[in-house]
mmCIF file of C-alpha atoms and ligand atoms in Angstrom:
data_model
loop_
_atom_site.group_PDB
_atom_site.id
_atom_site.type_symbol
_atom_site.label_atom_id
_atom_site.label_comp_id
_atom_site.label_asym_id
_atom_site.label_seq_id
_atom_site.Cartn_x
_atom_site.Cartn_y
_atom_site.Cartn_z
ATOM 1 C CA MET K 372 4.767 5.661 5.343
ATOM 2 C CA ALA K 373 4.221 9.410 5.571
ATOM 3 C CA LEU K 374 2.803 10.944 8.734
ATOM 4 C CA LEU K 375 -0.480 11.852 7.011
ATOM 5 C CA ASP K 376 -0.891 8.296 5.689
ATOM 6 C CA ARG K 377 -0.433 6.856 9.162
ATOM 7 C CA ALA K 378 -3.117 9.193 10.484
ATOM 8 C CA ILE K 379 -5.495 8.085 7.734
ATOM 9 C CA VAL K 380 -4.813 4.410 8.455
ATOM 10 C CA ARG K 381 -5.729 5.048 12.082
ATOM 11 C CA VAL K 382 -9.032 6.771 11.287
ATOM 12 C CA LEU K 383 -10.104 4.387 8.498
ATOM 13 C CA PRO K 384 -11.882 1.956 10.850
ATOM 14 C CA ALA K 385 -13.985 4.920 12.038
ATOM 15 C CA VAL K 386 -15.071 5.768 8.493
ATOM 16 C CA PRO K 387 -18.720 4.702 7.944
ATOM 17 C CA ARG K 388 -19.056 1.288 6.267
ATOM 18 C CA GLY K 389 -21.200 2.789 3.514
ATOM 19 C CA LEU K 390 -18.399 5.162 2.534
ATOM 20 C CA VAL K 391 -15.775 2.396 2.719
ATOM 21 C CA ARG K 392 -17.976 0.306 0.426
ATOM 22 C CA ARG K 393 -18.433 3.126 -2.075
ATOM 23 C CA LEU K 394 -14.754 4.119 -2.144
ATOM 24 C CA SER K 395 -13.587 0.527 -2.504
ATOM 25 C CA ALA K 396 -16.095 -0.615 -5.170
ATOM 26 C CA ARG K 397 -13.410 -0.415 -7.874
ATOM 27 C CA TYR K 398 -11.232 -2.979 -6.055
ATOM 28 C CA ILE K 399 -13.856 -5.735 -5.804
ATOM 29 C CA ALA K 400 -15.687 -7.567 -8.605
ATOM 30 C CA GLY K 401 -18.918 -7.792 -6.576
ATOM 31 C CA PRO K 402 -20.641 -10.080 -4.099
ATOM 32 C CA THR K 403 -21.135 -13.161 -6.302
ATOM 33 C CA LEU K 404 -19.198 -15.625 -8.434
ATOM 34 C CA ASP K 405 -21.175 -14.325 -11.403
ATOM 35 C CA ASP K 406 -19.622 -10.909 -10.748
ATOM 36 C CA ALA K 407 -16.116 -12.392 -10.644
ATOM 37 C CA ALA K 408 -16.726 -14.386 -13.849
ATOM 38 C CA ARG K 409 -18.002 -11.267 -15.623
ATOM 39 C CA VAL K 410 -14.961 -9.210 -14.585
ATOM 40 C CA VAL K 411 -12.521 -11.986 -15.518
ATOM 41 C CA ARG K 412 -14.186 -12.331 -18.945
ATOM 42 C CA GLN K 413 -13.647 -8.595 -19.504
ATOM 43 C CA LEU K 414 -10.021 -8.821 -18.387
ATOM 44 C CA ASN K 415 -9.379 -11.858 -20.591
ATOM 45 C CA ALA K 416 -10.853 -9.950 -23.552
ATOM 46 C CA GLN K 417 -8.249 -7.240 -22.838
ATOM 47 C CA GLY K 418 -5.457 -9.814 -22.965
ATOM 48 C CA LYS K 419 -5.044 -10.056 -19.167
ATOM 49 C CA LEU K 420 -5.045 -13.158 -16.995
ATOM 50 C CA ALA K 421 -6.706 -13.231 -13.584
ATOM 51 C CA THR K 422 -6.375 -14.754 -10.158
ATOM 52 C CA ILE K 423 -9.655 -15.059 -8.253
ATOM 53 C CA ASP K 424 -9.879 -14.469 -4.502
ATOM 54 C CA VAL K 425 -12.907 -15.495 -2.436
ATOM 55 C CA LEU K 426 -13.097 -12.753 0.194
ATOM 56 C CA GLY K 427 -13.107 -13.949 3.781
ATOM 57 C CA GLU K 428 -10.368 -14.148 6.395
ATOM 58 C CA GLU K 429 -9.900 -14.961 10.056
ATOM 59 C CA ILE K 430 -12.938 -17.210 10.184
ATOM 60 C CA HIS K 431 -14.015 -18.468 13.605
ATOM 61 C CA ASP K 432 -15.151 -22.048 13.109
ATOM 62 C CA ALA K 433 -14.404 -25.110 11.041
ATOM 63 C CA ALA K 434 -17.706 -24.895 9.178
ATOM 64 C CA ALA K 435 -16.795 -21.437 7.842
ATOM 65 C CA ALA K 436 -13.418 -22.764 6.630
ATOM 66 C CA GLY K 437 -15.268 -25.595 4.877
ATOM 67 C CA ASP K 438 -17.583 -23.066 3.212
ATOM 68 C CA ILE K 439 -14.624 -21.110 1.854
ATOM 69 C CA ALA K 440 -13.007 -24.300 0.508
ATOM 70 C CA LEU K 441 -16.297 -25.235 -1.153
ATOM 71 C CA ALA K 442 -16.555 -21.781 -2.682
ATOM 72 C CA TYR K 443 -13.077 -22.230 -4.228
ATOM 73 C CA HIS K 444 -14.035 -25.613 -5.719
ATOM 74 C CA GLY K 445 -16.987 -23.738 -7.231
ATOM 75 C CA VAL K 446 -14.580 -21.158 -8.645
ATOM 76 C CA PHE K 447 -12.518 -23.883 -10.355
ATOM 77 C CA ALA K 448 -15.664 -25.389 -11.873
ATOM 78 C CA ARG K 449 -16.766 -21.976 -13.117
ATOM 79 C CA ILE K 450 -13.342 -21.253 -14.614
ATOM 80 C CA ASP K 451 -13.666 -24.480 -16.614
ATOM 81 C CA ASP K 452 -17.318 -24.009 -17.566
ATOM 82 C CA ASP K 453 -16.763 -20.447 -18.781
ATOM 83 C CA ARG K 454 -13.278 -21.207 -20.185
ATOM 84 C CA LEU K 455 -11.794 -18.343 -18.184
ATOM 85 C CA ASP K 456 -8.053 -17.741 -18.141
ATOM 86 C CA ALA K 457 -7.647 -17.588 -14.361
ATOM 87 C CA ASN K 458 -6.220 -19.341 -11.340
ATOM 88 C CA VAL K 459 -7.054 -18.767 -7.663
ATOM 89 C CA SER K 460 -5.450 -17.024 -4.684
ATOM 90 C CA ILE K 461 -6.256 -18.379 -1.235
ATOM 91 C CA LYS K 462 -5.719 -17.135 2.321
ATOM 92 C CA LEU K 463 -4.790 -19.781 4.862
ATOM 93 C CA THR K 464 -6.585 -18.036 7.728
ATOM 94 C CA ALA K 465 -9.799 -18.284 5.687
ATOM 95 C CA LEU K 466 -9.209 -22.033 5.416
ATOM 96 C CA GLY K 467 -8.781 -22.514 9.150
ATOM 97 C CA LEU K 468 -5.041 -21.975 9.765
ATOM 98 C CA GLN K 469 -5.636 -20.433 13.168
ATOM 99 C CA LEU K 470 -8.144 -23.098 14.219
ATOM 100 C CA ASP K 471 -6.270 -26.240 13.232
ATOM 101 C CA GLU K 472 -3.276 -26.393 10.902
ATOM 102 C CA ARG K 473 -4.141 -29.975 9.837
ATOM 103 C CA LEU K 474 -7.660 -28.977 8.842
ATOM 104 C CA CYS K 475 -6.235 -26.082 6.852
ATOM 105 C CA ARG K 476 -3.743 -28.362 5.136
ATOM 106 C CA MET K 477 -6.529 -30.790 4.226
ATOM 107 C CA HIS K 478 -8.528 -28.013 2.555
ATOM 108 C CA VAL K 479 -5.503 -26.644 0.705
ATOM 109 C CA GLU K 480 -4.462 -30.087 -0.495
ATOM 110 C CA GLY K 481 -8.026 -30.699 -1.717
ATOM 111 C CA LEU K 482 -7.890 -27.465 -3.695
ATOM 112 C CA VAL K 483 -4.446 -28.199 -5.115
ATOM 113 C CA ARG K 484 -5.652 -31.657 -6.262
ATOM 114 C CA ASP K 485 -8.783 -30.181 -7.832
ATOM 115 C CA ALA K 486 -6.595 -27.612 -9.590
ATOM 116 C CA ARG K 487 -4.202 -30.326 -10.797
ATOM 117 C CA GLU K 488 -7.035 -32.347 -12.371
ATOM 118 C CA ARG K 489 -8.194 -29.229 -14.183
ATOM 119 C CA GLY K 490 -4.713 -28.080 -15.215
ATOM 120 C CA ASN K 491 -4.984 -25.115 -12.873
ATOM 121 C CA PHE K 492 -2.924 -23.504 -10.114
ATOM 122 C CA VAL K 493 -3.265 -22.327 -6.499
ATOM 123 C CA ARG K 494 -1.445 -19.288 -5.127
ATOM 124 C CA ILE K 495 -1.198 -19.036 -1.346
ATOM 125 C CA ASP K 496 -1.396 -15.364 -0.344
ATOM 126 C CA MET K 497 0.854 -14.201 2.492
ATOM 127 C CA GLU K 498 -0.849 -12.663 5.511
ATOM 128 C CA ASP K 499 0.602 -10.965 8.595
ATOM 129 C CA SER K 500 3.889 -12.096 10.126
ATOM 130 C CA SER K 501 2.198 -14.409 12.650
ATOM 131 C CA THR K 502 1.402 -16.691 9.684
ATOM 132 C CA THR K 503 4.668 -16.547 7.704
ATOM 133 C CA ASP K 504 6.273 -19.706 9.143
ATOM 134 C CA ALA K 505 3.131 -21.823 8.790
ATOM 135 C CA THR K 506 2.490 -20.555 5.266
ATOM 136 C CA LEU K 507 6.005 -21.358 4.036
ATOM 137 C CA ARG K 508 5.905 -24.706 5.853
ATOM 138 C CA LEU K 509 2.689 -25.705 4.092
ATOM 139 C CA TYR K 510 4.020 -24.562 0.707
ATOM 140 C CA HIS K 511 7.204 -26.646 1.179
ATOM 141 C CA GLU K 512 5.226 -29.693 2.347
ATOM 142 C CA LEU K 513 2.967 -29.552 -0.688
ATOM 143 C CA ARG K 514 5.880 -29.163 -3.110
ATOM 144 C CA THR K 515 7.763 -32.003 -1.402
ATOM 145 C CA ALA K 516 4.624 -34.159 -1.762
ATOM 146 C CA GLY K 517 4.884 -33.579 -5.533
ATOM 147 C CA HIS K 518 2.357 -30.777 -6.017
ATOM 148 C CA ASP K 519 4.017 -28.426 -8.488
ATOM 149 C CA ASN K 520 0.872 -26.388 -9.188
ATOM 150 C CA VAL K 521 1.112 -24.375 -6.003
ATOM 151 C CA GLY K 522 2.937 -21.116 -5.352
ATOM 152 C CA VAL K 523 3.452 -18.763 -2.448
ATOM 153 C CA VAL K 524 3.969 -15.045 -1.788
ATOM 154 C CA LEU K 525 6.939 -13.176 -0.329
ATOM 155 C CA GLN K 526 6.760 -9.700 1.193
ATOM 156 C CA ALA K 527 9.753 -7.419 0.548
ATOM 157 C CA ARG K 528 8.830 -5.497 3.697
ATOM 158 C CA LEU K 529 9.992 -8.358 5.927
ATOM 159 C CA ARG K 530 13.691 -8.515 6.800
ATOM 160 C CA ARG K 531 13.618 -12.336 6.575
ATOM 161 C CA THR K 532 12.386 -12.406 2.963
ATOM 162 C CA LEU K 533 15.678 -12.768 1.129
ATOM 163 C CA ALA K 534 16.528 -15.808 3.259
ATOM 164 C CA ASP K 535 13.030 -17.249 2.770
ATOM 165 C CA ALA K 536 13.381 -16.965 -1.015
ATOM 166 C CA THR K 537 15.983 -19.721 -1.188
ATOM 167 C CA GLY K 538 14.647 -22.764 -3.009
ATOM 168 C CA LEU K 539 11.152 -21.417 -3.708
ATOM 169 C CA ARG K 540 10.023 -22.468 -7.195
ATOM 170 C CA ASN K 541 6.988 -20.245 -7.739
ATOM 171 C CA VAL K 542 6.692 -16.917 -5.971
ATOM 172 C CA ARG K 543 4.577 -13.804 -6.122
ATOM 173 C CA LEU K 544 6.787 -10.982 -4.890
ATOM 174 C CA CYS K 545 5.037 -7.950 -3.369
ATOM 175 C CA LYS K 546 5.928 -5.200 -0.888
ATOM 176 C CA GLY K 547 3.600 -6.546 1.816
ATOM 177 C CA ILE K 548 0.514 -4.766 3.077
ATOM 178 C CA TYR K 549 0.548 -5.690 6.765
ATOM 179 C CA LEU K 550 2.201 -3.101 8.993
ATOM 180 C CA GLU K 551 4.858 -4.905 11.017
ATOM 181 C CA PRO K 552 7.250 -3.686 13.754
ATOM 182 C CA SER K 553 10.710 -2.424 12.825
ATOM 183 C CA THR K 554 12.345 -5.386 14.564
ATOM 184 C CA ILE K 555 11.170 -7.642 11.740
ATOM 185 C CA ALA K 556 10.254 -5.274 8.922
ATOM 186 C CA TYR K 557 11.709 -2.383 6.949
ATOM 187 C CA GLN K 558 9.741 0.813 7.513
ATOM 188 C CA ASP K 559 11.398 3.047 4.962
ATOM 189 C CA ALA K 560 9.990 3.035 1.403
ATOM 190 C CA GLY K 561 13.516 3.036 -0.066
ATOM 191 C CA GLU K 562 14.557 0.034 2.020
ATOM 192 C CA ILE K 563 11.410 -1.879 1.045
ATOM 193 C CA ARG K 564 12.116 -1.159 -2.626
ATOM 194 C CA ALA K 565 15.755 -2.257 -2.234
ATOM 195 C CA SER K 566 14.599 -5.496 -0.613
ATOM 196 C CA PHE K 567 12.110 -6.045 -3.484
ATOM 197 C CA ARG K 568 14.850 -5.556 -6.100
ATOM 198 C CA GLU K 569 17.328 -7.788 -4.314
ATOM 199 C CA THR K 570 14.780 -10.566 -3.769
ATOM 200 C CA LEU K 571 13.679 -10.385 -7.408
ATOM 201 C CA THR K 572 17.314 -10.743 -8.507
ATOM 202 C CA MET K 573 17.760 -13.767 -6.269
ATOM 203 C CA LEU K 574 14.521 -15.428 -7.455
ATOM 204 C CA LEU K 575 15.341 -14.901 -11.129
ATOM 205 C CA ASP K 576 18.911 -16.132 -10.597
ATOM 206 C CA GLN K 577 17.742 -19.352 -8.965
ATOM 207 C CA GLY K 578 15.246 -20.036 -11.781
ATOM 208 C CA SER K 579 11.989 -19.429 -9.892
ATOM 209 C CA TYR K 580 8.822 -18.450 -11.728
ATOM 210 C CA VAL K 581 8.061 -14.938 -10.440
ATOM 211 C CA GLY K 582 4.864 -12.931 -10.263
ATOM 212 C CA VAL K 583 6.091 -9.343 -10.033
ATOM 213 C CA ALA K 584 3.210 -7.875 -8.003
ATOM 214 C CA THR K 585 3.558 -4.111 -7.803
ATOM 215 C CA HIS K 586 2.126 -0.884 -9.183
ATOM 216 C CA ASP K 587 5.291 1.024 -8.232
ATOM 217 C CA GLU K 588 6.708 2.348 -11.487
ATOM 218 C CA ALA K 589 10.328 2.224 -10.252
ATOM 219 C CA LEU K 590 9.959 -1.482 -9.437
ATOM 220 C CA ILE K 591 8.146 -2.252 -12.704
ATOM 221 C CA GLN K 592 11.002 -0.586 -14.597
ATOM 222 C CA ASP K 593 13.588 -2.492 -12.568
ATOM 223 C CA ALA K 594 11.818 -5.795 -13.262
ATOM 224 C CA LEU K 595 11.623 -5.038 -16.991
ATOM 225 C CA ARG K 596 15.362 -4.317 -16.962
ATOM 226 C CA GLN K 597 16.205 -7.478 -15.031
ATOM 227 C CA VAL K 598 14.215 -9.793 -17.310
ATOM 228 C CA ARG K 599 15.555 -8.047 -20.431
ATOM 229 C CA GLU K 600 19.171 -8.384 -19.282
ATOM 230 C CA ARG K 601 18.634 -12.113 -18.660
ATOM 231 C CA GLY K 602 16.757 -12.575 -21.938
ATOM 232 C CA LEU K 603 13.825 -14.137 -20.050
ATOM 233 C CA THR K 604 10.551 -14.900 -21.800
ATOM 234 C CA ALA K 605 7.008 -15.034 -20.446
ATOM 235 C CA ASN K 606 7.354 -18.628 -19.250
ATOM 236 C CA ARG K 607 9.571 -17.372 -16.399
ATOM 237 C CA TYR K 608 7.663 -14.403 -15.015
ATOM 238 C CA GLU K 609 4.499 -12.322 -15.141
ATOM 239 C CA PHE K 610 3.386 -8.943 -13.848
ATOM 240 C CA GLN K 611 0.534 -8.895 -11.355
ATOM 241 C CA MET K 612 -1.724 -6.029 -10.311
ATOM 242 C CA LEU K 613 -4.816 -5.547 -8.193
ATOM 243 C CA LEU K 614 -8.237 -4.971 -9.708
ATOM 244 C CA GLY K 615 -8.899 -1.220 -9.766
ATOM 245 C CA VAL K 616 -5.270 -0.111 -9.415
ATOM 246 C CA ARG K 617 -3.403 1.439 -12.394
ATOM 247 C CA PRO K 618 -5.436 -0.422 -15.045
ATOM 248 C CA GLU K 619 -4.014 1.808 -17.781
ATOM 249 C CA ARG K 620 -0.468 0.691 -16.849
ATOM 250 C CA ALA K 621 -1.582 -2.932 -17.052
ATOM 251 C CA ASP K 622 -2.911 -2.208 -20.573
ATOM 252 C CA GLU K 623 0.452 -0.713 -21.575
ATOM 253 C CA LEU K 624 2.307 -3.773 -20.300
ATOM 254 C CA VAL K 625 -0.038 -6.084 -22.241
ATOM 255 C CA GLY K 626 0.481 -3.887 -25.309
ATOM 256 C CA ALA K 627 4.241 -4.283 -24.881
ATOM 257 C CA GLY K 628 3.844 -8.078 -24.961
ATOM 258 C CA GLN K 629 4.077 -8.684 -21.210
ATOM 259 C CA ARG K 630 2.046 -11.324 -19.369
ATOM 260 C CA VAL K 631 -0.197 -9.527 -16.846
ATOM 261 C CA ARG K 632 -2.447 -11.106 -14.218
ATOM 262 C CA ILE K 633 -5.080 -9.159 -12.277
ATOM 263 C CA TYR K 634 -6.113 -10.087 -8.719
ATOM 264 C CA VAL K 635 -9.919 -10.265 -8.690
ATOM 265 C CA PRO K 636 -11.579 -10.511 -5.255
ATOM 266 C CA PHE K 637 -15.293 -11.219 -4.895
ATOM 267 C CA GLY K 638 -17.694 -12.071 -2.090
ATOM 268 C CA THR K 639 -19.669 -10.608 0.747
ATOM 269 C CA HIS K 640 -16.781 -10.269 3.250
ATOM 270 C CA TRP K 641 -15.453 -7.149 1.583
ATOM 271 C CA TYR K 642 -14.645 -4.949 4.606
ATOM 272 C CA GLU K 643 -11.081 -5.929 5.671
ATOM 273 C CA TYR K 644 -9.815 -6.164 2.093
ATOM 274 C CA SER K 645 -11.362 -2.764 1.325
ATOM 275 C CA LEU K 646 -9.667 -1.102 4.300
ATOM 276 C CA ARG K 647 -6.282 -2.435 3.173
ATOM 277 C CA ARG K 648 -6.781 -1.050 -0.341
ATOM 278 C CA LEU K 649 -7.966 2.333 0.931
ATOM 279 C CA GLN K 650 -4.947 2.665 3.197
ATOM 280 C CA GLU K 651 -2.771 2.463 0.071
ATOM 281 C CA ASN K 652 -4.762 4.802 -2.113
ATOM 282 C CA PRO K 653 -2.816 8.091 -2.265
ATOM 283 C CA ALA K 654 -6.065 10.010 -2.858
ATOM 284 C CA ILE K 655 -7.897 8.559 0.122
ATOM 285 C CA ALA K 656 -7.214 11.396 2.551
ATOM 286 C CA GLY K 657 -8.946 13.783 0.146
ATOM 287 C CA TYR K 658 -11.974 11.517 -0.354
ATOM 288 C CA VAL K 659 -12.457 10.926 3.348
ATOM 289 C CA ALA K 660 -12.043 14.604 4.220
ATOM 290 C CA ALA K 661 -14.490 15.707 1.485
ATOM 291 C CA ASP K 662 -17.080 13.176 2.618
ATOM 292 C CA THR K 663 -16.703 14.186 6.264
ATOM 293 C CA VAL K 664 -17.208 17.849 5.361
ATOM 294 C CA ARG K 665 -20.335 16.909 3.333
ATOM 295 C CA ARG K 666 -21.779 14.936 6.247
ATOM 296 C CA VAL K 667 -21.031 17.682 8.788
ATOM 297 C CA ARG K 668 -22.721 20.270 6.522
ATOM 298 C CA ARG K 669 -25.828 18.079 6.186
ATOM 299 C CA ARG K 670 -26.321 17.969 9.959
HETATM 300 P P1 FDA B 2042 2.793 1.452 -3.663
HETATM 301 O O1 FDA B 2042 1.844 1.197 -2.552
HETATM 302 O O2 FDA B 2042 3.918 2.374 -3.425
HETATM 303 O O3 FDA B 2042 1.934 1.918 -4.888
HETATM 304 C C1 FDA B 2042 2.522 2.413 -6.074
HETATM 305 C C2 FDA B 2042 1.481 3.269 -6.771
HETATM 306 O O4 FDA B 2042 0.363 2.461 -7.161
HETATM 307 C C3 FDA B 2042 0.867 4.354 -5.883
HETATM 308 O O5 FDA B 2042 1.639 5.512 -5.879
HETATM 309 C C4 FDA B 2042 -0.474 4.552 -6.536
HETATM 310 O O6 FDA B 2042 -0.352 5.338 -7.698
HETATM 311 C C5 FDA B 2042 -0.855 3.165 -6.951
HETATM 312 N N1 FDA B 2042 -1.629 2.484 -5.925
HETATM 313 C C6 FDA B 2042 -1.229 1.479 -5.116
HETATM 314 N N2 FDA B 2042 -2.228 1.029 -4.355
HETATM 315 C C7 FDA B 2042 -3.312 1.761 -4.676
HETATM 316 C C8 FDA B 2042 -4.668 1.761 -4.257
HETATM 317 N N3 FDA B 2042 -5.124 0.908 -3.335
HETATM 318 N N4 FDA B 2042 -5.519 2.639 -4.840
HETATM 319 C C9 FDA B 2042 -5.109 3.498 -5.782
HETATM 320 N N5 FDA B 2042 -3.819 3.541 -6.244
HETATM 321 C C10 FDA B 2042 -2.937 2.691 -5.692
HETATM 322 N N6 FDA B 2042 0.327 -8.102 0.049
HETATM 323 C C11 FDA B 2042 0.508 -9.026 1.013
HETATM 324 O O7 FDA B 2042 0.932 -8.692 2.122
HETATM 325 N N7 FDA B 2042 0.223 -10.339 0.770
HETATM 326 C C12 FDA B 2042 -0.230 -10.780 -0.441
HETATM 327 O O8 FDA B 2042 -0.462 -11.979 -0.623
HETATM 328 C C13 FDA B 2042 -0.423 -9.811 -1.459
HETATM 329 N N8 FDA B 2042 -0.891 -10.159 -2.697
HETATM 330 C C14 FDA B 2042 -0.898 -9.229 -3.709
HETATM 331 C C15 FDA B 2042 -1.236 -9.603 -5.002
HETATM 332 C C16 FDA B 2042 -1.131 -8.711 -6.058
HETATM 333 C C17 FDA B 2042 -1.468 -9.150 -7.437
HETATM 334 C C18 FDA B 2042 -0.681 -7.378 -5.796
HETATM 335 C C19 FDA B 2042 -0.496 -6.406 -6.902
HETATM 336 C C20 FDA B 2042 -0.406 -6.990 -4.506
HETATM 337 C C21 FDA B 2042 -0.535 -7.889 -3.465
HETATM 338 N N9 FDA B 2042 -0.270 -7.500 -2.154
HETATM 339 C C22 FDA B 2042 -0.123 -8.462 -1.186
HETATM 340 C C23 FDA B 2042 -0.246 -6.072 -1.797
HETATM 341 C C24 FDA B 2042 1.143 -5.502 -1.830
HETATM 342 O O9 FDA B 2042 1.908 -6.031 -0.767
HETATM 343 C C25 FDA B 2042 1.134 -3.975 -1.695
HETATM 344 O O10 FDA B 2042 0.546 -3.662 -0.483
HETATM 345 C C26 FDA B 2042 0.393 -3.279 -2.804
HETATM 346 O O11 FDA B 2042 0.622 -3.869 -4.036
HETATM 347 C C27 FDA B 2042 0.854 -1.819 -2.913
HETATM 348 O O12 FDA B 2042 2.237 -1.771 -3.117
HETATM 349 P P2 FDA B 2042 2.907 -1.312 -4.506
HETATM 350 O O13 FDA B 2042 4.072 -2.197 -4.744
HETATM 351 O O14 FDA B 2042 1.901 -1.305 -5.579
HETATM 352 O O15 FDA B 2042 3.488 0.114 -4.184
#
């Protein structure tokens, strides 16, 4: 990450919440399930699939984890009622991972069963490195128990990722948003890209279904080359992008016959997700500076 970017990441928490909310509106469907359903309907009409995320992470009590699980069951029901083409993405910390791993597992298994009965699918997002072992453990336990409608996420940033990829059947591959120390994670953009490419090769070679989750044109081109060279069709991979990021590129991919899924977050706990998206927006330094100047002038 460039020096300027690092500085922006450091000051982001000091940026007023109102400004964070305004700048990040494009990344979030809205506060309610109705908002998510509306956005997914629009995406489906454009030929894109969706994965719905109920915002909320690092909850502090079991009741809150139960609420998030309930909200996801509501999402599955809504997907069916509205005939939406969407699955869900969950965060284990939102389902109680840091309170009680068994409680978390119970919620996830409940969601995977609900999804199975509806012919749907659960993707387990990957959070910071303190959760990697538990997340992969839960994924493996569920697959071993016969649940084949669950997938996980790998982060190319982590040095361990290539080793972790072995044997995974359904993977979303991304760079990884959480900043991790150099002892466990690549820091250089070129190294992260190389790790992404190498892990993608390994996943495709071992027959995994892969969600290629990136907006990085070099990696999109590499993925297109790799699937073309192997003669793979859309039942083996899909592209994935975040709501509000490079939508015109997603349209081009759909136009070229590619399967594209958009990550659609909704809910009232928008702050942490918004900060992560802003830290990756190349234009953010300009927005924040312009707003600060405006506010100083108003005083
Ligand atoms: P990079 O950040 O280099 O972006 C490439 C280009 O895309 C930029 O130059 C810019 O043009 C555009 N861009 C990217 N982000 C932008 C933004 N916020 N605003 C405006 N433009 C932007 N991470 C994780 O740790 N665990 C997870 O479970 C997931 N899940 C996930 C799902 C999906 C569907 C996606 C696409 C991504 C994730 N991620 C994730 C996030 C991922 O790890 C990574 O942080 C972001 O995708 C950004 O990395 P890129 O590969 O897009 O490259």
